Coordinates of C-alpha atoms and ligand atoms in Angstrom, one line a residue:
X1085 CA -6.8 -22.0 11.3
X1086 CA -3.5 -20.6 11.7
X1087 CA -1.7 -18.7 9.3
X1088 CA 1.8 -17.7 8.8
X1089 CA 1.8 -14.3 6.2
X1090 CA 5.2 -13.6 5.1
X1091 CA 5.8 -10.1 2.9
X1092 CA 9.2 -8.9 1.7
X1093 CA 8.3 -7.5 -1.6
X1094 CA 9.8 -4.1 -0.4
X1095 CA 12.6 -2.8 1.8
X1096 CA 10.4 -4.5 5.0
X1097 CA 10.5 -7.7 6.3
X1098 CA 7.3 -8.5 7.4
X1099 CA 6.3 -11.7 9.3
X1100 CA 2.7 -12.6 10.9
X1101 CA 0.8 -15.1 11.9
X1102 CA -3.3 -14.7 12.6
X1103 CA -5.5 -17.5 14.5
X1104 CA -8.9 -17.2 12.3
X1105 CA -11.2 -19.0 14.3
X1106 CA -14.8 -18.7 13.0
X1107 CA -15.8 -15.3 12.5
X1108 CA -12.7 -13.9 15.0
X1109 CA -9.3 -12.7 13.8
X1110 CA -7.1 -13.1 16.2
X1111 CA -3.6 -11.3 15.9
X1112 CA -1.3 -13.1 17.4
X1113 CA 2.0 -11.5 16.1
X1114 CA 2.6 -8.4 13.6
X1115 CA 6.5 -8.0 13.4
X1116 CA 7.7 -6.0 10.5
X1117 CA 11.1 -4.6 10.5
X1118 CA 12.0 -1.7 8.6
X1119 CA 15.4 -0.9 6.4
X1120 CA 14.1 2.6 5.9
X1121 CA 17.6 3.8 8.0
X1122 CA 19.8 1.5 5.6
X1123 CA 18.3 3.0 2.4
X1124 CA 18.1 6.3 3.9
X1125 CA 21.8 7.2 3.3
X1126 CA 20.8 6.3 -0.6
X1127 CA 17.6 8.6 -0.7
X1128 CA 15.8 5.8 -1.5
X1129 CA 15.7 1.7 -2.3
X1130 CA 18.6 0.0 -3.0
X1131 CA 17.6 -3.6 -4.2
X1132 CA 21.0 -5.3 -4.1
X1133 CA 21.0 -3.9 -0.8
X1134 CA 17.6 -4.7 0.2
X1135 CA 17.4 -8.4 -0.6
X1136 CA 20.5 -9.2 1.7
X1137 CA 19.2 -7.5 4.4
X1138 CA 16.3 -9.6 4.0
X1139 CA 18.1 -12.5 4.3
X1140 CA 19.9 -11.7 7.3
X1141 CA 16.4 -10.8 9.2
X1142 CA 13.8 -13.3 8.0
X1143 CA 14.5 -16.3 10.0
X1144 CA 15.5 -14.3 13.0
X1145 CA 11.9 -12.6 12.6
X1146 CA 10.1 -15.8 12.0
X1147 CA 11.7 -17.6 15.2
X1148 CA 9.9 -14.0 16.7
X1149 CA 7.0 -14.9 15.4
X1150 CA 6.2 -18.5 15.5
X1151 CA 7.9 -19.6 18.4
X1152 CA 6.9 -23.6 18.7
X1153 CA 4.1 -22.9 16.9
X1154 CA 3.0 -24.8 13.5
X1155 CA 1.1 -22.7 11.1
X1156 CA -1.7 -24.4 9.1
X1157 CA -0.9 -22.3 6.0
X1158 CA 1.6 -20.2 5.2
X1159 CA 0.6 -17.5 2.5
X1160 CA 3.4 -15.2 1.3
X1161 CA 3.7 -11.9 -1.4
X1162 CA 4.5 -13.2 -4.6
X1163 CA 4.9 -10.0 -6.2
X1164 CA 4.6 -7.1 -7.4
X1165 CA 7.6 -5.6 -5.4
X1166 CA 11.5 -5.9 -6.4
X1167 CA 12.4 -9.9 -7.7
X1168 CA 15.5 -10.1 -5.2
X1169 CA 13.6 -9.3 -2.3
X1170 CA 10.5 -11.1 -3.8
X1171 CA 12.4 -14.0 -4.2
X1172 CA 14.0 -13.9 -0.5
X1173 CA 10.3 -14.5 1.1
X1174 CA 8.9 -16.6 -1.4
X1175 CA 12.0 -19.2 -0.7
X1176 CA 12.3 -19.2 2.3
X1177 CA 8.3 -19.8 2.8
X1178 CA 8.7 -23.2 0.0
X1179 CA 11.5 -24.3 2.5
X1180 CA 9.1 -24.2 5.2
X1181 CA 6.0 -25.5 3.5
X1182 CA 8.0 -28.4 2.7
X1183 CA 9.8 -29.0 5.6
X1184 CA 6.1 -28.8 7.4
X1185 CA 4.2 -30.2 4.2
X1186 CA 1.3 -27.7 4.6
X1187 CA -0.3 -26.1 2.1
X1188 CA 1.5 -22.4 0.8
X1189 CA -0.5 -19.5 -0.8
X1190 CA 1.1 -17.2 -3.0
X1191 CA -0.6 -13.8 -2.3
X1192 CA -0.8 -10.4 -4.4
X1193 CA 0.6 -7.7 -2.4
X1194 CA -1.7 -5.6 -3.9
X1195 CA -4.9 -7.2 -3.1
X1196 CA -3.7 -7.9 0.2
X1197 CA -3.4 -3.9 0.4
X1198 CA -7.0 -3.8 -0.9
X1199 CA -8.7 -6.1 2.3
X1200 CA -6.3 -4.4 4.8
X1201 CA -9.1 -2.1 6.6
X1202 CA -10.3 -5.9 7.4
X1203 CA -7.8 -6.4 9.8
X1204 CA -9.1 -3.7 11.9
X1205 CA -12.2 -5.0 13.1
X1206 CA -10.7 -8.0 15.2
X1207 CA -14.0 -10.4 13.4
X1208 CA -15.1 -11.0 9.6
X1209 CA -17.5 -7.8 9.0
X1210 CA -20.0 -8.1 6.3
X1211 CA -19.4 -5.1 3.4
X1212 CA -21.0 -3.9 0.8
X1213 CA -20.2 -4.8 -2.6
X1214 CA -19.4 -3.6 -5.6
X1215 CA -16.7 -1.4 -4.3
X1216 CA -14.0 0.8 -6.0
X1217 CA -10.6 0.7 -4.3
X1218 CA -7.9 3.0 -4.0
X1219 CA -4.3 1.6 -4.0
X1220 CA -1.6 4.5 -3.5
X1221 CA 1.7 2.8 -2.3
X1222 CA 5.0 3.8 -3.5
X1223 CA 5.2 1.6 -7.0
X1224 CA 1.7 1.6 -7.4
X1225 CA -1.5 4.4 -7.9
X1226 CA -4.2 2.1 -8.9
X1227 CA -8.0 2.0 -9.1
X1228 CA -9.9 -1.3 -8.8
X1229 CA -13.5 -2.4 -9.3
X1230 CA -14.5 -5.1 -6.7
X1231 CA -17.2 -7.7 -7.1
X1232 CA -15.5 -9.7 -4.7
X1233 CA -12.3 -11.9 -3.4
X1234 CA -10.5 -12.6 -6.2
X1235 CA -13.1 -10.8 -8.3
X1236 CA -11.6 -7.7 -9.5
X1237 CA -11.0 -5.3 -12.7
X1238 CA -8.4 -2.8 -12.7
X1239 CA -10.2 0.7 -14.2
X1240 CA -7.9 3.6 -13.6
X1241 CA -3.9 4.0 -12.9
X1242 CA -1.1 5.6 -12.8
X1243 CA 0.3 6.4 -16.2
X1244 CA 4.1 7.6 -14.8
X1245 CA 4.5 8.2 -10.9
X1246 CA 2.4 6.7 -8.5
X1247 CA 1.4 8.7 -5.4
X1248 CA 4.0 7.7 -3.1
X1249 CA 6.6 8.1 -5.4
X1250 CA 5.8 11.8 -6.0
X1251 CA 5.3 12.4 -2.3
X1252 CA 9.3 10.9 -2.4
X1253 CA 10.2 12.9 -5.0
X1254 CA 8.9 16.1 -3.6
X1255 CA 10.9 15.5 -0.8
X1256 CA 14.3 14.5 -2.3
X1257 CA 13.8 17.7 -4.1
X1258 CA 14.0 20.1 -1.6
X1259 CA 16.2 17.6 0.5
X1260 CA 13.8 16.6 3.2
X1261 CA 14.9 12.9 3.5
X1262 CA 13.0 8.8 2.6
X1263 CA 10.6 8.1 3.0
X1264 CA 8.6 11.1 1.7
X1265 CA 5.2 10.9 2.5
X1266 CA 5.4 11.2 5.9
X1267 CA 7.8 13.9 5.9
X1268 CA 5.7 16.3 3.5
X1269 CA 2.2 15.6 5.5
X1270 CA 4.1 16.2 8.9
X1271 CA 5.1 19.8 7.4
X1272 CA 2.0 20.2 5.7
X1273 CA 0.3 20.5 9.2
X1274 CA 1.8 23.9 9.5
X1275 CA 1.7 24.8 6.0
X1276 CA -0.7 27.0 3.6
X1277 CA -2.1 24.6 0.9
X1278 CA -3.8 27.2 -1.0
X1279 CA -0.2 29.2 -1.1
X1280 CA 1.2 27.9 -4.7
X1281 CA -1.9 26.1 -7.3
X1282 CA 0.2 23.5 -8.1
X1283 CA -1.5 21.4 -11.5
X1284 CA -3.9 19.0 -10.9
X1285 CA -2.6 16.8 -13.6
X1286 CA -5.4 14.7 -15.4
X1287 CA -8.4 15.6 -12.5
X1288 CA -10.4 16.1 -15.8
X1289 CA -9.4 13.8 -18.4
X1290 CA -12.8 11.3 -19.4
X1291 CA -10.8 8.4 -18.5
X1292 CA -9.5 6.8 -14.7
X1293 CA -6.2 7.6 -14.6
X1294 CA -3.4 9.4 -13.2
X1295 CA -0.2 11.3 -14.0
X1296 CA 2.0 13.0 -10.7
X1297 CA 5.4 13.3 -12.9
X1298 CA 3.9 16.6 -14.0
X1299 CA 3.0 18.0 -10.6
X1300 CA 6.4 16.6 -9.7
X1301 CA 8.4 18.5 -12.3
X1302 CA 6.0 21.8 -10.7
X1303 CA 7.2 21.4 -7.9
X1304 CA 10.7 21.5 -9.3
X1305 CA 10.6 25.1 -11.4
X1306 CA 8.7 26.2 -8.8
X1307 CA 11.9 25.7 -6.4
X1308 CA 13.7 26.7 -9.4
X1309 CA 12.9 29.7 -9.5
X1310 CA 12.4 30.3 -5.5
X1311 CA 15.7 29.0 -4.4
X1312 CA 18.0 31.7 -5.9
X1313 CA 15.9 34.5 -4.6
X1314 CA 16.4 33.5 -1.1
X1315 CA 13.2 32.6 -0.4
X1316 CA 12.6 29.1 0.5
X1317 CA 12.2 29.7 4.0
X1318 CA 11.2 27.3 7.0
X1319 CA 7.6 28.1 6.5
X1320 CA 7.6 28.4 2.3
X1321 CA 9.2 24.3 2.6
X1322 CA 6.1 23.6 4.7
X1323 CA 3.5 25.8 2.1
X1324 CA 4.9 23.9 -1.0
X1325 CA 4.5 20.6 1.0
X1326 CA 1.1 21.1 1.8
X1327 CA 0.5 22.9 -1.8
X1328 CA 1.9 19.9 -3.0
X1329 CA -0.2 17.5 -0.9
X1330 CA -3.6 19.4 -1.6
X1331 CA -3.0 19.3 -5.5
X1332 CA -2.3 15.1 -5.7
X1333 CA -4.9 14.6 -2.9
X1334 CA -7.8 16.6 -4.5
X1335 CA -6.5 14.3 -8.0
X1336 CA -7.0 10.9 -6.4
X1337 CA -10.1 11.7 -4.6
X1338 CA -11.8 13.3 -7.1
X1339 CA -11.3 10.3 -9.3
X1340 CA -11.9 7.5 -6.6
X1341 CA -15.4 9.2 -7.0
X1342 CA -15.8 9.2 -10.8
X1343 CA -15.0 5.9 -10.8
X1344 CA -17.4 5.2 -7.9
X1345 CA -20.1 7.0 -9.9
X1346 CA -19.3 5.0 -13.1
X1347 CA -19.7 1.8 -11.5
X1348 CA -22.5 2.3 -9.4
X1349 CA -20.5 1.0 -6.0
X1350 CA -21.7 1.1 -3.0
X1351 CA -18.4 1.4 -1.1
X1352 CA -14.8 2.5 -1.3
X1353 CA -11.8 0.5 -0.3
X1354 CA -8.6 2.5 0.6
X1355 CA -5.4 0.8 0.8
X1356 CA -1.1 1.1 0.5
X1357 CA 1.1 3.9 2.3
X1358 CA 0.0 6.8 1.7
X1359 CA -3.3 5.6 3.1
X1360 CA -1.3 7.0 6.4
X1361 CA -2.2 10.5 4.8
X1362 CA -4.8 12.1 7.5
X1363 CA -6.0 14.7 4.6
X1364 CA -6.2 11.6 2.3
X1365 CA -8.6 10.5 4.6
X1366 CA -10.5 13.4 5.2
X1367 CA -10.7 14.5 2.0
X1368 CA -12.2 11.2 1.0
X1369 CA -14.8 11.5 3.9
X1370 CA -15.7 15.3 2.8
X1371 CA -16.5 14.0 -0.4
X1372 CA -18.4 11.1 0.4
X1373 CA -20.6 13.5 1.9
X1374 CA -21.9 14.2 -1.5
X1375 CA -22.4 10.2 -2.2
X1376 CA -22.9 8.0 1.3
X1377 CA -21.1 5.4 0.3
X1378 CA -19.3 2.8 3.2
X1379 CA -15.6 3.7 3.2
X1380 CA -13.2 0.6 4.5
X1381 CA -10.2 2.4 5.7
X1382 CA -7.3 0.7 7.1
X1383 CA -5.9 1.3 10.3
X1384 CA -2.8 3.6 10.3
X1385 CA -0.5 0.2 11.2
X1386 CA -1.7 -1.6 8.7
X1387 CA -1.2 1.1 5.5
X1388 CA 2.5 0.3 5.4
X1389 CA 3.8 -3.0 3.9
X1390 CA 3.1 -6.0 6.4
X1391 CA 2.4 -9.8 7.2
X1392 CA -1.1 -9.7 8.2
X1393 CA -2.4 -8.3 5.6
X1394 CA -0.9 -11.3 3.7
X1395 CA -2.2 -13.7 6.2
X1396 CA -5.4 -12.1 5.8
X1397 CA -5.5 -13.1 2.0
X1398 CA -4.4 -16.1 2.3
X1399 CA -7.2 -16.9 4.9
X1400 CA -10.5 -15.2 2.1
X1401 CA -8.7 -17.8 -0.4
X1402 CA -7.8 -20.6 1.6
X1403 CA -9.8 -22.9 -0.4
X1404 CA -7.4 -22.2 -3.3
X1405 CA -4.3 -23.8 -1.2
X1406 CA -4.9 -26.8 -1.7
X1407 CA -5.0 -27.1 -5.4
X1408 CA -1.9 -24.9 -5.8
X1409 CA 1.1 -26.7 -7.2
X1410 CA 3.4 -24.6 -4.6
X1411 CA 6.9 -26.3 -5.9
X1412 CA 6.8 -24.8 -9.5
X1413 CA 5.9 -21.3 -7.4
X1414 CA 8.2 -18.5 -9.0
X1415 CA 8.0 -14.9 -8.0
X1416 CA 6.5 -12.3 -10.2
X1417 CA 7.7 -8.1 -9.9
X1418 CA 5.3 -7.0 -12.3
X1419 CA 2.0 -9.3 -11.0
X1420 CA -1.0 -7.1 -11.3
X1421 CA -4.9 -7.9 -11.1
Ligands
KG4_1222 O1 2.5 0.5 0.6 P1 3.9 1.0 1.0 O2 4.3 0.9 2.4 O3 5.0 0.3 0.1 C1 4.7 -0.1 -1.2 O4 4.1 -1.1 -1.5 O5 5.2 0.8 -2.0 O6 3.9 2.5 0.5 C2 5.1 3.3 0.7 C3 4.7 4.7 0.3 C4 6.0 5.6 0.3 O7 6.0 6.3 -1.0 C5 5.7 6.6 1.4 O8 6.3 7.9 1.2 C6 4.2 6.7 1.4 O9 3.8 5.3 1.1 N1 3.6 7.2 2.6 C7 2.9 8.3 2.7 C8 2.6 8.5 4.1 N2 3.1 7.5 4.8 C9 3.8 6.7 3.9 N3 2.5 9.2 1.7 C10 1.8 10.3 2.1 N4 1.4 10.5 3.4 C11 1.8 9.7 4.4 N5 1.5 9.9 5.7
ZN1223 ZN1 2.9 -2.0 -0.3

């Protein structure tokens, strides 16, 4: 079965299409291009801006992508994301399903964040279930119980910023450029992380949530009160960006944990951008030390926003396809589980 996955919920038009053929997944074609240079000059997403660009790339890209080639299904992000870019995808992929009449999936983008480490393997693995996931992306910070596809219960989130966003932030702050997160963990390489004890906003509240505005607005009197004196130096930037990092890192994995122990799970599921993080990661395999549990991790090309993860979905609920009434499909910013 071939399958088209179409994602523009973002500032990236992303266009794939996968050959599932018994237990094998078969990549055939990942193309996802990036606005991040457009939005760049903007320090960050400009929707107006992002939905046209959309619109000039997508068919372009799917031409790319598809050659002569048919799809059997075509499954595309119905939200959450930004509606004009949303609505760009989910269009353009009705146009298609009807000019083809096959069946059209709408998909979750954040679910299809949550199976991502899937796409790795190159086959359908067998993993453990239940499972708590970790979704950090740039709109979302969210923890999810899974009892399987389609099965899920959100448990802990964000209450202001979500982890990507403060990795932004942090960087617009002390005017490193967009996207942040990769900016601050390249620095934090050469940076002292026990320099500045930034908060570690909410690592002991009873409940499964977050909060990074505070350790945001840290950051800020901390430069506050540095800049003046003279003293934000080459290596001070790269000691608050690994300060930084170290505080919001030790936050999500020590409650990825708590909820893991609440639940009972017997794996962890990481997905979203800042799943790119390489002390994200080992952080989260230090502590499993503690707990053995199987941690699904994507591969570092699939953390970002992209097709095959949306293919991916739309292959685990196929079955659901058919039944869809695809022509009344409308897209949704604020979907959630
Ligand atoms: O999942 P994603 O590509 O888009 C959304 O759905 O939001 O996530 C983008 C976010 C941005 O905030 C970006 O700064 C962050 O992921 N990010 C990182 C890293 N790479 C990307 N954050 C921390 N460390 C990274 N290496
Ligand atoms: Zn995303």
């Amino acid at each position: 079965m071939k399958i088209l996955g179409i994602e523009t919920s973002c500032d990236e038009t992303a266009v794939s299409l996968i050959d599932f053929k018994g237990s094998k997944i078969k990549i055939l074609c990942n193309l996802v291009s990036s606005q991040i240079e457009i939005h760049q000059e903007y320090g960050g997403i400009v929707p107006e801006v992002a939905a046209r660009k959309h619109t000039e790339t997508i068919m372009p890209l799917l031409d790319k992508a598809l050659g002569k080639t048919k799809p059997d299904l075509i499954a595309v992000t119905q939200g959450p994301g930004l509606i004009t870019s949303l609505q760009v995808g989910l269009q353009t992929a009705k146009t298609l399903a009807y000019s083809w009449q096959i069946p059209l999936l709408p998909v979750n983008h954040l679910e299809a964040h949550l199976w991502s480490w899937l796409l790795n393997q190159e086959k359908m693995v067998k993993y453990q279930l239940p499972a708590i996931g970790l979704i950090v992306s740039g709109g979302h910070t969210e923890l999810i119980l899974i009892k399987g596809i389609g099965k899920y219960k959100l448990v802990g989130q964000t209450r202001d910023d979500a982890a990507g966003e403060a990795f932004d932030k942090v960087a617009k702050l002390m005017d490193l450029g967009y996207p942040g997160g990769p900016i601050i963990s390249h620095l934090s390489q050469k940076g002292d992380s026990d320099k500045i004890k930034f908060p570690r906003p909410m690592i002991d509240s009873s409940d499964l949530d977050f909060s990074f505005s505070g350790l945001k607005t840290a950051v800020k009197y901390f430069l506050k009160e540095i800049v003046p004196t003279g003293n934000l130096s080459a290596q001070m930037t790269k000691d608050i960006a690994a300060s930084f990092q170290k505080a919001a890192i030790e936050v999500l994995v020590n409650k990825t944990f708590k909820a893991a122990e609440k639940f009972k799970v017997k794996a962890i599921f990481l997905g979203g951008g800042v799943s790119a993080n390489d002390q994200l990661i080992k952080a989260l395999r230090e502590k499993n030390q503690d707990f053995n549990l199987d941690l699904y991790l994507p591969d570092k090309k699939y953390t970002g926003d992209n097709g095959a993860m949306i293919a991916l979905v739309g292959y685990l609920k196929n079955k659901e396809a058919k039944k869809k009434n695809w022509q009344k499909l409308t897209a949704d910013p604020n979907l959630n589980f």
